[in-house]
């Protein structure tokens, strides 16, 4: 019901709260037809966020579509942790690997006043991320890169929300999640492939005294931490699940 309201208000161009005072006389046949189409898409399982085409993350607006993962509220913890480290340690540079929609990179640029570089293996995702940087009026340097392959330079902070679902997880996806790019979700047989790649190659890209922050699945804290030689700790999300792995250089 709440989602239907959001769709209807998006088509009518009014705030959801204003729907009660909107009389049907003001709604055109064309708008009714569009609302019908959007509701059918939602009923078929397409995520509300893709249908609306825009979603909020860290209080900022982002374009969202099939080119990248929908920004999750869970991921705000990763982003908040990054902003906290940037501020407390006086970090000036950040790299966001696997940026997808660019939600983390753009939020960091907007909210932490640092120079942000972002990369993704998908050129399509990067185009979306670039649009999101423009939407939020920030400047982010984008690279097309498979993890660190085409990255140069060193950073104070590296942040990444990699694909981390296991093959078993992929077999039990919510209908909505099946609309999102598999490349952004599937982390190999046990879900840990991305962490293995990052553990092998991150160190030369991180300044001494810097930090690597990784989003992890709720069951991966121990197995992911074991892959890293540096000092590790874990932050839990609002539901009490391990969500962010912190690796200190
Ligand atoms: N948290 C996402 C989900 O459960 C997965 C995101 C990811 O693999 N980075 O759908």
GROMACS .gro file of C-alpha atoms and ligand atoms in nm:
model
  259
    1UNK     CA    1   0.000   0.000   0.000
    2UNK     CA    2   0.279   0.238   0.097
    3UNK     CA    3   0.466   0.145  -0.223
    4UNK     CA    4   0.152   0.197  -0.435
    5UNK     CA    5   0.120   0.544  -0.283
    6UNK     CA    6   0.480   0.624  -0.374
    7UNK     CA    7   0.422   0.514  -0.734
    8UNK     CA    8   0.098   0.709  -0.769
    9UNK     CA    9   0.246   1.023  -0.618
   10UNK     CA   10   0.551   0.998  -0.846
   11UNK     CA   11   0.326   0.991  -1.155
   12UNK     CA   12   0.106   1.276  -1.030
   13UNK     CA   13   0.408   1.479  -0.923
   14UNK     CA   14   0.276   1.536  -0.571
   15UNK     CA   15   0.409   1.447  -0.225
   16UNK     CA   16   0.267   1.112  -0.098
   17UNK     CA   17   0.107   1.301   0.193
   18UNK     CA   18  -0.082   1.525  -0.050
   19UNK     CA   19  -0.264   1.231  -0.215
   20UNK     CA   20  -0.554   1.257   0.027
   21UNK     CA   21  -0.637   1.605  -0.094
   22UNK     CA   22  -0.592   1.518  -0.463
   23UNK     CA   23  -0.930   1.455  -0.623
   24UNK     CA   24  -0.964   1.209  -0.910
   25UNK     CA   25  -1.101   1.487  -1.130
   26UNK     CA   26  -0.744   1.618  -1.152
   27UNK     CA   27  -0.598   1.290  -1.278
   28UNK     CA   28  -0.581   1.243  -1.654
   29UNK     CA   29  -0.656   0.918  -1.839
   30UNK     CA   30  -0.293   0.909  -1.945
   31UNK     CA   31  -0.176   0.928  -1.583
   32UNK     CA   32  -0.415   0.648  -1.487
   33UNK     CA   33  -0.272   0.432  -1.766
   34UNK     CA   34   0.086   0.504  -1.653
   35UNK     CA   35  -0.002   0.423  -1.291
   36UNK     CA   36  -0.153   0.092  -1.409
   37UNK     CA   37   0.167   0.003  -1.596
   38UNK     CA   38   0.390   0.088  -1.300
   39UNK     CA   39   0.175  -0.113  -1.059
   40UNK     CA   40   0.191  -0.411  -1.294
   41UNK     CA   41   0.571  -0.387  -1.304
   42UNK     CA   42   0.580  -0.381  -0.923
   43UNK     CA   43   0.340  -0.677  -0.900
   44UNK     CA   44   0.570  -0.872  -1.136
   45UNK     CA   45   0.847  -0.831  -0.876
   46UNK     CA   46   1.046  -0.540  -1.018
   47UNK     CA   47   1.193  -0.342  -0.726
   48UNK     CA   48   1.012  -0.020  -0.636
   49UNK     CA   49   1.344   0.166  -0.658
   50UNK     CA   50   1.403   0.073  -1.025
   51UNK     CA   51   1.047   0.172  -1.113
   52UNK     CA   52   1.081   0.509  -0.941
   53UNK     CA   53   1.428   0.553  -1.095
   54UNK     CA   54   1.554   0.743  -0.793
   55UNK     CA   55   1.629   0.645  -0.432
   56UNK     CA   56   1.783   0.804  -0.128
   57UNK     CA   57   2.110   0.703   0.041
   58UNK     CA   58   2.272   0.894   0.329
   59UNK     CA   59   1.997   1.152   0.282
   60UNK     CA   60   2.113   1.223  -0.075
   61UNK     CA   61   1.927   1.151  -0.402
   62UNK     CA   62   2.058   0.884  -0.642
   63UNK     CA   63   1.944   0.764  -0.983
   64UNK     CA   64   1.899   0.388  -0.975
   65UNK     CA   65   1.846   0.138  -1.256
   66UNK     CA   66   1.941  -0.213  -1.372
   67UNK     CA   67   2.303  -0.107  -1.433
   68UNK     CA   68   2.384  -0.127  -1.062
   69UNK     CA   69   2.277  -0.255  -0.722
   70UNK     CA   70   2.011  -0.051  -0.542
   71UNK     CA   71   2.172   0.141  -0.252
   72UNK     CA   72   2.084  -0.046   0.071
   73UNK     CA   73   2.020   0.108   0.410
   74UNK     CA   74   2.264  -0.153   0.553
   75UNK     CA   75   2.540   0.005   0.345
   76UNK     CA   76   2.491   0.339   0.519
   77UNK     CA   77   2.684   0.186   0.812
   78UNK     CA   78   2.984   0.131   0.582
   79UNK     CA   79   2.956   0.486   0.455
   80UNK     CA   80   2.911   0.635   0.804
   81UNK     CA   81   3.214   0.440   0.926
   82UNK     CA   82   3.418   0.576   0.635
   83UNK     CA   83   3.311   0.936   0.706
   84UNK     CA   84   3.396   0.891   1.075
   85UNK     CA   85   3.748   0.762   0.995
   86UNK     CA   86   3.802   1.040   0.740
   87UNK     CA   87   3.710   1.305   0.998
   88UNK     CA   88   3.880   1.156   1.305
   89UNK     CA   89   4.207   1.073   1.129
   90UNK     CA   90   4.210   1.378   0.905
   91UNK     CA   91   4.225   1.159   0.593
   92UNK     CA   92   4.224   1.348   0.264
   93UNK     CA   93   4.191   1.077  -0.002
   94UNK     CA   94   3.952   0.786  -0.050
   95UNK     CA   95   3.905   0.509  -0.304
   96UNK     CA   96   3.569   0.338  -0.349
   97UNK     CA   97   3.615   0.005  -0.529
   98UNK     CA   98   3.313  -0.161  -0.697
   99UNK     CA   99   3.132   0.173  -0.680
  100UNK     CA  100   2.819   0.058  -0.870
  101UNK     CA  101   2.566   0.345  -0.854
  102UNK     CA  102   2.837   0.557  -0.693
  103UNK     CA  103   2.634   0.597  -0.375
  104UNK     CA  104   2.932   0.553  -0.140
  105UNK     CA  105   3.179   0.760  -0.345
  106UNK     CA  106   2.934   1.046  -0.397
  107UNK     CA  107   2.830   1.048  -0.029
  108UNK     CA  108   3.196   1.058   0.079
  109UNK     CA  109   3.270   1.344  -0.159
  110UNK     CA  110   2.963   1.534  -0.040
  111UNK     CA  111   2.986   1.465   0.333
  112UNK     CA  112   3.358   1.426   0.411
  113UNK     CA  113   3.524   1.695   0.204
  114UNK     CA  114   3.787   1.456   0.066
  115UNK     CA  115   3.925   1.377  -0.279
  116UNK     CA  116   3.737   1.067  -0.391
  117UNK     CA  117   3.833   0.817  -0.660
  118UNK     CA  118   3.592   0.542  -0.758
  119UNK     CA  119   3.614   0.238  -0.982
  120UNK     CA  120   3.402  -0.039  -1.123
  121UNK     CA  121   3.456  -0.318  -1.373
  122UNK     CA  122   3.127  -0.223  -1.543
  123UNK     CA  123   3.133   0.076  -1.781
  124UNK     CA  124   2.752   0.087  -1.755
  125UNK     CA  125   2.766   0.122  -1.377
  126UNK     CA  126   3.029   0.396  -1.409
  127UNK     CA  127   2.804   0.598  -1.641
  128UNK     CA  128   2.531   0.583  -1.377
  129UNK     CA  129   2.778   0.674  -1.101
  130UNK     CA  130   2.894   0.974  -1.306
  131UNK     CA  131   2.532   1.091  -1.341
  132UNK     CA  132   2.495   1.057  -0.964
  133UNK     CA  133   2.806   1.268  -0.903
  134UNK     CA  134   2.655   1.537  -1.127
  135UNK     CA  135   2.315   1.508  -0.957
  136UNK     CA  136   2.484   1.575  -0.622
  137UNK     CA  137   2.720   1.838  -0.764
  138UNK     CA  138   3.040   1.668  -0.651
  139UNK     CA  139   3.353   1.578  -0.837
  140UNK     CA  140   3.468   1.214  -0.824
  141UNK     CA  141   3.750   1.066  -1.036
  142UNK     CA  142   3.622   0.748  -1.204
  143UNK     CA  143   3.826   0.454  -1.334
  144UNK     CA  144   3.708   0.146  -1.520
  145UNK     CA  145   3.897  -0.123  -1.335
  146UNK     CA  146   3.865  -0.484  -1.224
  147UNK     CA  147   3.938  -0.430  -0.854
  148UNK     CA  148   4.288  -0.271  -0.836
  149UNK     CA  149   4.397  -0.367  -1.189
  150UNK     CA  150   4.385  -0.018  -1.346
  151UNK     CA  151   4.418   0.188  -1.026
  152UNK     CA  152   4.724   0.399  -0.963
  153UNK     CA  153   4.817   0.602  -0.658
  154UNK     CA  154   4.779   0.558  -0.285
  155UNK     CA  155   4.486   0.644  -0.062
  156UNK     CA  156   4.421   0.713   0.308
  157UNK     CA  157   4.103   0.509   0.303
  158UNK     CA  158   3.977   0.233   0.076
  159UNK     CA  159   3.612   0.135   0.097
  160UNK     CA  160   3.433  -0.144  -0.088
  161UNK     CA  161   3.092  -0.309  -0.096
  162UNK     CA  162   3.190  -0.605  -0.315
  163UNK     CA  163   2.968  -0.885  -0.441
  164UNK     CA  164   2.955  -1.131  -0.151
  165UNK     CA  165   2.661  -1.367  -0.197
  166UNK     CA  166   2.746  -1.738  -0.211
  167UNK     CA  167   2.610  -1.979  -0.470
  168UNK     CA  168   2.367  -2.101  -0.207
  169UNK     CA  169   2.249  -1.742  -0.137
  170UNK     CA  170   2.201  -1.689  -0.513
  171UNK     CA  171   1.960  -1.984  -0.514
  172UNK     CA  172   1.742  -1.819  -0.250
  173UNK     CA  173   1.714  -1.461  -0.373
  174UNK     CA  174   1.406  -1.251  -0.311
  175UNK     CA  175   1.225  -1.193  -0.642
  176UNK     CA  176   1.321  -0.824  -0.632
  177UNK     CA  177   1.694  -0.900  -0.602
  178UNK     CA  178   1.686  -1.112  -0.920
  179UNK     CA  179   1.632  -0.786  -1.112
  180UNK     CA  180   1.972  -0.656  -0.992
  181UNK     CA  181   2.298  -0.730  -1.178
  182UNK     CA  182   2.439  -1.070  -1.085
  183UNK     CA  183   2.793  -0.933  -1.119
  184UNK     CA  184   2.720  -0.700  -0.824
  185UNK     CA  185   2.588  -0.980  -0.604
  186UNK     CA  186   2.765  -1.310  -0.670
  187UNK     CA  187   3.093  -1.353  -0.482
  188UNK     CA  188   3.181  -1.705  -0.597
  189UNK     CA  189   3.106  -2.045  -0.444
  190UNK     CA  190   3.144  -1.932  -0.080
  191UNK     CA  191   3.087  -1.560  -0.146
  192UNK     CA  192   3.443  -1.470  -0.045
  193UNK     CA  193   3.615  -1.436  -0.385
  194UNK     CA  194   3.618  -1.055  -0.380
  195UNK     CA  195   3.774  -1.046  -0.032
  196UNK     CA  196   4.047  -1.287  -0.146
  197UNK     CA  197   4.128  -1.062  -0.443
  198UNK     CA  198   4.129  -0.748  -0.228
  199UNK     CA  199   4.341  -0.910   0.047
  200UNK     CA  200   4.605  -1.005  -0.210
  201UNK     CA  201   4.643  -0.663  -0.366
  202UNK     CA  202   4.519  -0.373  -0.148
  203UNK     CA  203   4.831  -0.295   0.055
  204UNK     CA  204   5.037  -0.096  -0.202
  205UNK     CA  205   4.732   0.127  -0.261
  206UNK     CA  206   4.685   0.215   0.106
  207UNK     CA  207   4.893   0.480   0.286
  208UNK     CA  208   5.057   0.385   0.617
  209UNK     CA  209   4.811   0.464   0.896
  210UNK     CA  210   4.524   0.420   0.652
  211UNK     CA  211   4.223   0.192   0.670
  212UNK     CA  212   4.037  -0.054   0.449
  213UNK     CA  213   3.661  -0.082   0.511
  214UNK     CA  214   3.460  -0.367   0.362
  215UNK     CA  215   3.092  -0.451   0.373
  216UNK     CA  216   3.045  -0.817   0.463
  217UNK     CA  217   2.754  -1.061   0.472
  218UNK     CA  218   2.616  -1.139   0.818
  219UNK     CA  219   2.790  -1.480   0.838
  220UNK     CA  220   3.125  -1.375   0.689
  221UNK     CA  221   3.297  -1.178   0.968
  222UNK     CA  222   3.540  -1.453   1.074
  223UNK     CA  223   3.610  -1.606   0.735
  224UNK     CA  224   3.668  -1.266   0.570
  225UNK     CA  225   3.883  -1.132   0.858
  226UNK     CA  226   4.109  -1.438   0.838
  227UNK     CA  227   4.211  -1.339   0.485
  228UNK     CA  228   4.373  -1.015   0.605
  229UNK     CA  229   4.708  -0.984   0.779
  230UNK     CA  230   4.641  -0.638   0.928
  231UNK     CA  231   4.458  -0.564   1.255
  232UNK     CA  232   4.089  -0.632   1.197
  233UNK     CA  233   3.767  -0.543   1.379
  234UNK     CA  234   3.398  -0.565   1.295
  235UNK     CA  235   3.105  -0.323   1.325
  236UNK     CA  236   2.754  -0.457   1.359
  237UNK     CA  237   2.445  -0.305   1.199
  238UNK     CA  238   2.119  -0.201   1.365
  239UNK     CA  239   1.992  -0.561   1.356
  240UNK     CA  240   2.304  -0.675   1.541
  241UNK     CA  241   2.458  -0.845   1.235
  242UNK     CA  242   2.829  -0.806   1.154
  243UNK     CA  243   2.827  -0.567   0.857
  244UNK     CA  244   3.159  -0.381   0.826
  245UNK     CA  245   3.507  -0.534   0.838
  246UNK     CA  246   3.774  -0.280   0.937
  247UNK     CA  247   4.134  -0.358   0.837
  248UNK     CA  248   4.398  -0.118   0.968
  249UNK     CA  249   4.717  -0.072   0.769
  250LIG     N1  250   2.344  -0.701   0.083
  250LIG     C1  251   2.306  -0.741  -0.048
  250LIG     C2  252   2.192  -0.839  -0.044
  250LIG     O1  253   2.177  -0.910   0.052
  250LIG     C3  254   2.423  -0.803  -0.122
  250LIG     C4  255   2.511  -0.694  -0.161
  250LIG     C5  256   2.644  -0.740  -0.207
  250LIG     O2  257   2.665  -0.854  -0.249
  250LIG     N2  258   2.733  -0.650  -0.198
  250LIG     O3  259   2.113  -0.845  -0.136
   0.00000   0.00000   0.00000
